[in-house]
Protein backbone atom coordinates (compact mmCIF):
# COMPACT_ATOMS: atom_id res chain seq x y z
CA UNK A 1 0.00 0.00 0.00
CA UNK A 2 1.39 3.40 -1.02
CA UNK A 3 1.42 5.77 1.91
CA UNK A 4 1.62 9.52 1.49
CA UNK A 5 4.98 10.80 2.76
CA UNK A 6 3.20 13.28 5.02
CA UNK A 7 1.39 10.55 6.97
CA UNK A 8 2.53 8.09 9.60
CA UNK A 9 0.89 4.71 10.06
CA UNK A 10 -0.65 4.51 13.55
CA UNK A 11 -2.02 0.99 13.57
CA UNK A 12 -4.24 -1.48 11.79
CA UNK A 13 -6.66 -0.14 9.19
CA UNK A 14 -6.56 2.87 6.87
CA UNK A 15 -5.93 5.51 9.55
CA UNK A 16 -3.00 7.90 9.22
CA UNK A 17 -2.07 11.05 11.08
CA UNK A 18 -1.01 14.21 9.15
CA UNK A 19 2.35 15.66 10.13
CA UNK A 20 2.12 18.92 8.13
CA UNK A 21 0.21 20.66 5.35
CA UNK A 22 -2.95 19.41 7.02
CA UNK A 23 -5.41 21.77 5.27
CA UNK A 24 -4.06 21.01 1.80
CA UNK A 25 -4.14 17.27 2.40
CA UNK A 26 -7.81 17.30 3.48
CA UNK A 27 -8.71 19.35 0.40
CA UNK A 28 -7.02 16.80 -1.84
CA UNK A 29 -8.91 13.97 -0.07
CA UNK A 30 -6.05 11.50 -0.50
CA UNK A 31 -7.44 8.11 -1.39
CA UNK A 32 -5.53 4.84 -1.32
CA UNK A 33 -7.25 1.90 -3.02
CA UNK A 34 -10.61 3.54 -2.70
CA UNK A 35 -10.35 4.22 1.06
CA UNK A 36 -10.46 7.76 2.38
CA UNK A 37 -7.58 8.38 4.76
CA UNK A 38 -8.94 9.87 7.99
CA UNK A 39 -7.34 10.86 11.30
CA UNK A 40 -7.78 8.44 14.23
CA UNK A 41 -10.60 9.02 16.72
CA UNK A 42 -10.31 8.53 20.46
CA UNK A 43 -13.07 8.01 23.08
CA UNK A 44 -13.92 10.86 25.40
CA UNK A 45 -12.23 10.46 28.81
CA UNK A 46 -14.56 9.29 31.57
CA UNK A 47 -15.55 11.93 34.08
CA UNK A 48 -14.97 11.06 37.77
CA UNK A 49 -18.12 9.98 39.57
CA UNK A 50 -19.48 12.68 41.85
CA UNK A 51 -20.54 11.09 45.15
CA UNK A 52 -20.67 14.33 47.13
CA UNK A 53 -24.45 14.12 47.54
CA UNK A 54 -24.21 10.59 48.93
CA UNK A 55 -21.42 11.66 51.27
CA UNK A 56 -23.48 14.61 52.48
CA UNK A 57 -26.49 12.42 53.34
CA UNK A 58 -24.29 9.84 55.09
CA UNK A 59 -22.94 12.51 57.41
CA UNK A 60 -26.39 13.95 58.05
CA UNK A 61 -27.78 10.49 58.82
CA UNK A 62 -24.86 9.78 61.16
CA UNK A 63 -25.47 13.03 63.07
CA UNK A 64 -29.19 12.25 63.27
CA UNK A 65 -28.42 8.82 64.73
CA UNK A 66 -26.17 10.36 67.40
CA UNK A 67 -28.69 13.00 68.38
CA UNK A 68 -30.20 12.08 71.78
CA UNK A 69 -33.79 10.90 71.42
CA UNK A 70 -36.08 8.31 72.90
CA UNK A 71 -35.99 4.82 71.41
CA UNK A 72 -33.63 2.58 69.50
CA UNK A 73 -32.71 5.24 66.93
CA UNK A 74 -30.35 6.97 69.35
CA UNK A 75 -26.80 5.62 69.25
CA UNK A 76 -23.90 7.29 71.09
CA UNK A 77 -21.44 5.39 68.89
CA UNK A 78 -21.73 5.81 65.11
CA UNK A 79 -19.47 4.90 62.17
CA UNK A 80 -19.96 6.44 58.72
CA UNK A 81 -18.88 4.73 55.47
CA UNK A 82 -16.71 2.15 57.22
CA UNK A 83 -15.18 -0.54 54.99
CA UNK A 84 -14.31 -3.84 56.71
CA UNK A 85 -13.83 -7.52 55.84
CA UNK A 86 -17.56 -8.01 56.31
CA UNK A 87 -19.40 -8.52 52.97
CA UNK A 88 -21.89 -5.78 53.89
CA UNK A 89 -20.53 -2.24 53.99
CA UNK A 90 -22.99 -0.04 55.88
CA UNK A 91 -23.25 3.64 55.01
CA UNK A 92 -24.04 4.37 58.65
CA UNK A 93 -23.74 1.89 61.53
CA UNK A 94 -24.45 2.73 65.17
CA UNK A 95 -24.94 0.94 68.45
CA UNK A 96 -26.19 1.66 71.91
CA UNK A 97 -26.55 -0.51 75.02
CA UNK A 98 -29.43 -2.61 73.70
CA UNK A 99 -29.36 -2.63 69.88
CA UNK A 100 -27.50 -1.93 66.64
CA UNK A 101 -28.80 0.35 63.88
CA UNK A 102 -28.07 0.35 60.15
CA UNK A 103 -28.80 3.25 57.78
CA UNK A 104 -28.45 2.77 54.03
CA UNK A 105 -28.26 6.03 52.08
CA UNK A 106 -29.66 6.14 48.54
CA UNK A 107 -29.57 9.19 46.29
CA UNK A 108 -30.88 7.53 43.11
CA UNK A 109 -33.73 5.19 42.34
CA UNK A 110 -31.47 2.81 40.42
CA UNK A 111 -29.11 2.46 43.37
CA UNK A 112 -32.03 1.64 45.66
CA UNK A 113 -33.37 -1.03 43.29
CA UNK A 114 -29.90 -2.56 42.90
CA UNK A 115 -29.52 -2.80 46.67
CA UNK A 116 -32.49 -5.16 46.87
CA UNK A 117 -30.60 -7.73 44.77
CA UNK A 118 -27.76 -8.17 47.26
CA UNK A 119 -27.57 -11.48 49.10
CA UNK A 120 -27.94 -9.96 52.56
CA UNK A 121 -31.11 -8.20 51.42
CA UNK A 122 -32.53 -11.38 49.93
CA UNK A 123 -31.70 -13.15 53.23
CA UNK A 124 -32.37 -10.46 55.88
CA UNK A 125 -30.91 -12.54 58.72
CA UNK A 126 -27.51 -12.24 57.00
CA UNK A 127 -27.58 -8.43 57.23
CA UNK A 128 -26.34 -6.24 60.07
CA UNK A 129 -28.47 -3.97 62.21
CA UNK A 130 -31.24 -4.97 64.57
CA UNK A 131 -33.00 -1.83 63.31
CA UNK A 132 -32.58 -0.84 59.65
CA UNK A 133 -33.40 2.35 57.77
CA UNK A 134 -33.18 3.67 54.25
CA UNK A 135 -32.35 7.37 54.00
CA UNK A 136 -33.03 9.28 50.79
CA UNK A 137 -33.93 12.73 49.50
CA UNK A 138 -37.60 13.46 50.15
CA UNK A 139 -39.90 11.36 47.97
CA UNK A 140 -37.22 9.21 46.30
CA UNK A 141 -38.20 6.15 48.36
CA UNK A 142 -41.70 5.63 49.75
CA UNK A 143 -43.13 3.37 52.43
CA UNK A 144 -44.51 0.93 49.86
CA UNK A 145 -40.96 0.37 48.58
CA UNK A 146 -39.60 -0.78 51.93
CA UNK A 147 -38.65 -4.36 52.81
CA UNK A 148 -40.39 -5.86 55.81
CA UNK A 149 -39.53 -4.16 59.13
CA UNK A 150 -37.36 -1.44 57.55
CA UNK A 151 -37.75 2.20 58.48
CA UNK A 152 -37.50 5.26 56.26
CA UNK A 153 -35.77 8.62 56.66
CA UNK A 154 -36.17 11.58 54.32
CA UNK A 155 -33.80 14.50 53.92
CA UNK A 156 -34.91 17.97 52.87
CA UNK A 157 -32.86 21.15 53.15
CA UNK A 158 -30.33 19.40 55.38
CA UNK A 159 -32.92 18.13 57.87
CA UNK A 160 -33.61 14.42 58.50
CA UNK A 161 -37.20 13.41 59.32
CA UNK A 162 -38.62 10.00 60.21
CA UNK A 163 -41.23 8.76 57.73
CA UNK A 164 -41.49 5.29 59.23
CA UNK A 165 -39.87 3.74 62.31
CA UNK A 166 -37.90 0.53 61.90
CA UNK A 167 -38.87 -2.67 63.69
CA UNK A 168 -36.41 -5.04 65.33
CA UNK A 169 -35.28 -7.99 63.25
CA UNK A 170 -32.73 -10.76 63.44
CA UNK A 171 -29.25 -9.58 62.58
CA UNK A 172 -25.90 -11.12 61.61
CA UNK A 173 -23.98 -11.11 64.90
CA UNK A 174 -20.76 -12.29 63.28
CA UNK A 175 -20.85 -9.43 60.79
CA UNK A 176 -21.43 -6.92 63.57
CA UNK A 177 -18.50 -8.31 65.58
CA UNK A 178 -16.29 -7.84 62.50
CA UNK A 179 -17.37 -4.20 62.25
CA UNK A 180 -16.82 -3.48 65.95
CA UNK A 181 -13.41 -5.20 65.97
CA UNK A 182 -12.37 -3.12 62.95
CA UNK A 183 -13.41 0.10 64.68
CA UNK A 184 -11.43 -0.81 67.81
CA UNK A 185 -8.32 -1.56 65.76
CA UNK A 186 -8.58 1.68 63.78
CA UNK A 187 -9.08 3.68 66.97
CA UNK A 188 -5.88 2.28 68.47
CA UNK A 189 -7.30 -0.27 70.92
CA UNK A 190 -4.57 -2.89 71.00
CA UNK A 191 -5.23 -6.60 71.63
CA UNK A 192 -5.12 -7.15 75.37
CA UNK A 193 -6.80 -8.73 78.36
CA UNK A 194 -9.48 -6.48 79.84
CA UNK A 195 -9.73 -7.40 83.52
CA UNK A 196 -12.30 -5.22 85.28
CA UNK A 197 -12.05 -6.90 88.70
CA UNK A 198 -8.45 -6.14 89.40
CA UNK A 199 -7.46 -5.28 92.96
CA UNK A 200 -5.33 -2.27 93.78
CA UNK A 201 -2.22 -4.39 94.33
CA UNK A 202 -2.66 -5.99 90.89
CA UNK A 203 -2.77 -2.58 89.23
CA UNK A 204 0.34 -1.54 91.09
CA UNK A 205 2.23 -4.70 90.06
CA UNK A 206 1.20 -4.25 86.44
CA UNK A 207 2.32 -0.62 86.48
CA UNK A 208 5.77 -1.57 87.73
CA UNK A 209 6.17 -4.28 85.10
Tab-separated table of C-alpha atoms in Angstrom:
chain	number	residue	atom	x	y	z
A	1	UNK	CA	0.000	0.000	0.000
A	2	UNK	CA	1.390	3.399	-1.024
A	3	UNK	CA	1.421	5.770	1.910
A	4	UNK	CA	1.624	9.521	1.491
A	5	UNK	CA	4.981	10.798	2.763
A	6	UNK	CA	3.205	13.283	5.019
A	7	UNK	CA	1.393	10.546	6.970
A	8	UNK	CA	2.528	8.094	9.602
A	9	UNK	CA	0.894	4.707	10.060
A	10	UNK	CA	-0.651	4.507	13.547
A	11	UNK	CA	-2.018	0.992	13.568
A	12	UNK	CA	-4.238	-1.476	11.789
A	13	UNK	CA	-6.660	-0.145	9.192
A	14	UNK	CA	-6.557	2.865	6.865
A	15	UNK	CA	-5.930	5.510	9.549
A	16	UNK	CA	-3.003	7.898	9.217
A	17	UNK	CA	-2.066	11.052	11.075
A	18	UNK	CA	-1.015	14.215	9.151
A	19	UNK	CA	2.352	15.661	10.130
A	20	UNK	CA	2.118	18.919	8.129
A	21	UNK	CA	0.214	20.663	5.352
A	22	UNK	CA	-2.954	19.410	7.017
A	23	UNK	CA	-5.409	21.769	5.268
A	24	UNK	CA	-4.063	21.007	1.803
A	25	UNK	CA	-4.135	17.268	2.399
A	26	UNK	CA	-7.805	17.303	3.475
A	27	UNK	CA	-8.713	19.352	0.395
A	28	UNK	CA	-7.023	16.797	-1.839
A	29	UNK	CA	-8.908	13.968	-0.067
A	30	UNK	CA	-6.052	11.500	-0.504
A	31	UNK	CA	-7.444	8.111	-1.391
A	32	UNK	CA	-5.530	4.841	-1.321
A	33	UNK	CA	-7.250	1.899	-3.023
A	34	UNK	CA	-10.614	3.537	-2.704
A	35	UNK	CA	-10.355	4.216	1.061
A	36	UNK	CA	-10.457	7.756	2.379
A	37	UNK	CA	-7.579	8.384	4.759
A	38	UNK	CA	-8.944	9.867	7.990
A	39	UNK	CA	-7.337	10.857	11.300
A	40	UNK	CA	-7.780	8.444	14.234
A	41	UNK	CA	-10.595	9.015	16.715
A	42	UNK	CA	-10.306	8.529	20.463
A	43	UNK	CA	-13.072	8.013	23.076
A	44	UNK	CA	-13.918	10.861	25.398
A	45	UNK	CA	-12.228	10.456	28.815
A	46	UNK	CA	-14.559	9.294	31.572
A	47	UNK	CA	-15.548	11.928	34.080
A	48	UNK	CA	-14.965	11.064	37.767
A	49	UNK	CA	-18.121	9.976	39.572
A	50	UNK	CA	-19.483	12.684	41.850
A	51	UNK	CA	-20.542	11.095	45.149
A	52	UNK	CA	-20.669	14.330	47.132
A	53	UNK	CA	-24.450	14.122	47.541
A	54	UNK	CA	-24.209	10.587	48.928
A	55	UNK	CA	-21.419	11.658	51.266
A	56	UNK	CA	-23.483	14.613	52.479
A	57	UNK	CA	-26.485	12.419	53.336
A	58	UNK	CA	-24.288	9.836	55.087
A	59	UNK	CA	-22.937	12.506	57.405
A	60	UNK	CA	-26.395	13.954	58.052
A	61	UNK	CA	-27.783	10.495	58.824
A	62	UNK	CA	-24.864	9.784	61.158
A	63	UNK	CA	-25.467	13.026	63.069
A	64	UNK	CA	-29.190	12.251	63.267
A	65	UNK	CA	-28.425	8.820	64.734
A	66	UNK	CA	-26.166	10.360	67.401
A	67	UNK	CA	-28.692	13.005	68.383
A	68	UNK	CA	-30.203	12.077	71.779
A	69	UNK	CA	-33.786	10.900	71.416
A	70	UNK	CA	-36.078	8.307	72.899
A	71	UNK	CA	-35.990	4.816	71.411
A	72	UNK	CA	-33.628	2.581	69.497
A	73	UNK	CA	-32.714	5.242	66.926
A	74	UNK	CA	-30.345	6.968	69.352
A	75	UNK	CA	-26.796	5.617	69.252
A	76	UNK	CA	-23.905	7.287	71.092
A	77	UNK	CA	-21.436	5.387	68.893
A	78	UNK	CA	-21.726	5.806	65.113
A	79	UNK	CA	-19.469	4.900	62.166
A	80	UNK	CA	-19.963	6.445	58.721
A	81	UNK	CA	-18.880	4.729	55.470
A	82	UNK	CA	-16.708	2.146	57.216
A	83	UNK	CA	-15.181	-0.545	54.987
A	84	UNK	CA	-14.309	-3.839	56.709
A	85	UNK	CA	-13.829	-7.518	55.843
A	86	UNK	CA	-17.563	-8.010	56.308
A	87	UNK	CA	-19.403	-8.516	52.969
A	88	UNK	CA	-21.885	-5.781	53.888
A	89	UNK	CA	-20.528	-2.242	53.987
A	90	UNK	CA	-22.993	-0.038	55.880
A	91	UNK	CA	-23.253	3.637	55.011
A	92	UNK	CA	-24.035	4.371	58.654
A	93	UNK	CA	-23.743	1.887	61.529
A	94	UNK	CA	-24.446	2.727	65.168
A	95	UNK	CA	-24.938	0.938	68.452
A	96	UNK	CA	-26.193	1.660	71.910
A	97	UNK	CA	-26.548	-0.511	75.019
A	98	UNK	CA	-29.430	-2.609	73.704
A	99	UNK	CA	-29.356	-2.633	69.876
A	100	UNK	CA	-27.497	-1.926	66.642
A	101	UNK	CA	-28.795	0.354	63.878
A	102	UNK	CA	-28.065	0.350	60.147
A	103	UNK	CA	-28.804	3.252	57.780
A	104	UNK	CA	-28.451	2.770	54.029
A	105	UNK	CA	-28.262	6.033	52.076
A	106	UNK	CA	-29.658	6.139	48.540
A	107	UNK	CA	-29.566	9.194	46.288
A	108	UNK	CA	-30.876	7.526	43.112
A	109	UNK	CA	-33.726	5.191	42.338
A	110	UNK	CA	-31.469	2.808	40.419
A	111	UNK	CA	-29.106	2.455	43.372
A	112	UNK	CA	-32.034	1.644	45.658
A	113	UNK	CA	-33.365	-1.031	43.292
A	114	UNK	CA	-29.896	-2.564	42.901
A	115	UNK	CA	-29.519	-2.796	46.670
A	116	UNK	CA	-32.493	-5.164	46.869
A	117	UNK	CA	-30.601	-7.732	44.768
A	118	UNK	CA	-27.762	-8.166	47.262
A	119	UNK	CA	-27.574	-11.483	49.099
A	120	UNK	CA	-27.939	-9.960	52.564
A	121	UNK	CA	-31.109	-8.196	51.425
A	122	UNK	CA	-32.531	-11.380	49.933
A	123	UNK	CA	-31.702	-13.148	53.225
A	124	UNK	CA	-32.367	-10.458	55.880
A	125	UNK	CA	-30.907	-12.539	58.716
A	126	UNK	CA	-27.509	-12.237	56.997
A	127	UNK	CA	-27.580	-8.434	57.229
A	128	UNK	CA	-26.340	-6.241	60.071
A	129	UNK	CA	-28.469	-3.972	62.213
A	130	UNK	CA	-31.244	-4.967	64.570
A	131	UNK	CA	-33.005	-1.833	63.307
A	132	UNK	CA	-32.575	-0.838	59.653
A	133	UNK	CA	-33.402	2.345	57.769
A	134	UNK	CA	-33.185	3.670	54.253
A	135	UNK	CA	-32.352	7.368	54.002
A	136	UNK	CA	-33.030	9.284	50.789
A	137	UNK	CA	-33.929	12.735	49.502
A	138	UNK	CA	-37.599	13.459	50.152
A	139	UNK	CA	-39.897	11.357	47.967
A	140	UNK	CA	-37.216	9.214	46.304
A	141	UNK	CA	-38.196	6.146	48.364
A	142	UNK	CA	-41.700	5.633	49.752
A	143	UNK	CA	-43.131	3.371	52.432
A	144	UNK	CA	-44.514	0.934	49.863
A	145	UNK	CA	-40.957	0.366	48.578
A	146	UNK	CA	-39.599	-0.784	51.935
A	147	UNK	CA	-38.647	-4.358	52.810
A	148	UNK	CA	-40.385	-5.863	55.813
A	149	UNK	CA	-39.529	-4.160	59.132
A	150	UNK	CA	-37.365	-1.439	57.552
A	151	UNK	CA	-37.752	2.203	58.485
A	152	UNK	CA	-37.501	5.261	56.257
A	153	UNK	CA	-35.774	8.624	56.657
A	154	UNK	CA	-36.174	11.580	54.321
A	155	UNK	CA	-33.803	14.499	53.918
A	156	UNK	CA	-34.912	17.966	52.874
A	157	UNK	CA	-32.858	21.148	53.147
A	158	UNK	CA	-30.333	19.396	55.381
A	159	UNK	CA	-32.919	18.125	57.871
A	160	UNK	CA	-33.611	14.422	58.504
A	161	UNK	CA	-37.204	13.411	59.317
A	162	UNK	CA	-38.620	10.003	60.210
A	163	UNK	CA	-41.225	8.762	57.728
A	164	UNK	CA	-41.493	5.294	59.230
A	165	UNK	CA	-39.872	3.742	62.313
A	166	UNK	CA	-37.901	0.535	61.895
A	167	UNK	CA	-38.870	-2.673	63.686
A	168	UNK	CA	-36.412	-5.042	65.333
A	169	UNK	CA	-35.280	-7.989	63.251
A	170	UNK	CA	-32.734	-10.762	63.438
A	171	UNK	CA	-29.246	-9.580	62.584
A	172	UNK	CA	-25.905	-11.125	61.612
A	173	UNK	CA	-23.985	-11.108	64.896
A	174	UNK	CA	-20.757	-12.285	63.278
A	175	UNK	CA	-20.847	-9.434	60.791
A	176	UNK	CA	-21.432	-6.916	63.574
A	177	UNK	CA	-18.496	-8.311	65.575
A	178	UNK	CA	-16.285	-7.836	62.502
A	179	UNK	CA	-17.372	-4.200	62.250
A	180	UNK	CA	-16.818	-3.480	65.946
A	181	UNK	CA	-13.410	-5.195	65.974
A	182	UNK	CA	-12.365	-3.123	62.948
A	183	UNK	CA	-13.408	0.097	64.681
A	184	UNK	CA	-11.428	-0.810	67.815
A	185	UNK	CA	-8.323	-1.562	65.760
A	186	UNK	CA	-8.584	1.679	63.784
A	187	UNK	CA	-9.080	3.681	66.965
A	188	UNK	CA	-5.882	2.279	68.469
A	189	UNK	CA	-7.305	-0.266	70.922
A	190	UNK	CA	-4.566	-2.887	70.997
A	191	UNK	CA	-5.230	-6.596	71.627
A	192	UNK	CA	-5.118	-7.150	75.373
A	193	UNK	CA	-6.803	-8.730	78.363
A	194	UNK	CA	-9.481	-6.483	79.844
A	195	UNK	CA	-9.735	-7.397	83.523
A	196	UNK	CA	-12.299	-5.215	85.282
A	197	UNK	CA	-12.051	-6.901	88.700
A	198	UNK	CA	-8.450	-6.136	89.397
A	199	UNK	CA	-7.463	-5.282	92.958
A	200	UNK	CA	-5.333	-2.273	93.781
A	201	UNK	CA	-2.224	-4.392	94.326
A	202	UNK	CA	-2.658	-5.991	90.893
A	203	UNK	CA	-2.774	-2.579	89.228
A	204	UNK	CA	0.343	-1.545	91.094
A	205	UNK	CA	2.230	-4.697	90.060
A	206	UNK	CA	1.205	-4.247	86.439
A	207	UNK	CA	2.319	-0.623	86.476
A	208	UNK	CA	5.774	-1.570	87.732
A	209	UNK	CA	6.172	-4.275	85.104
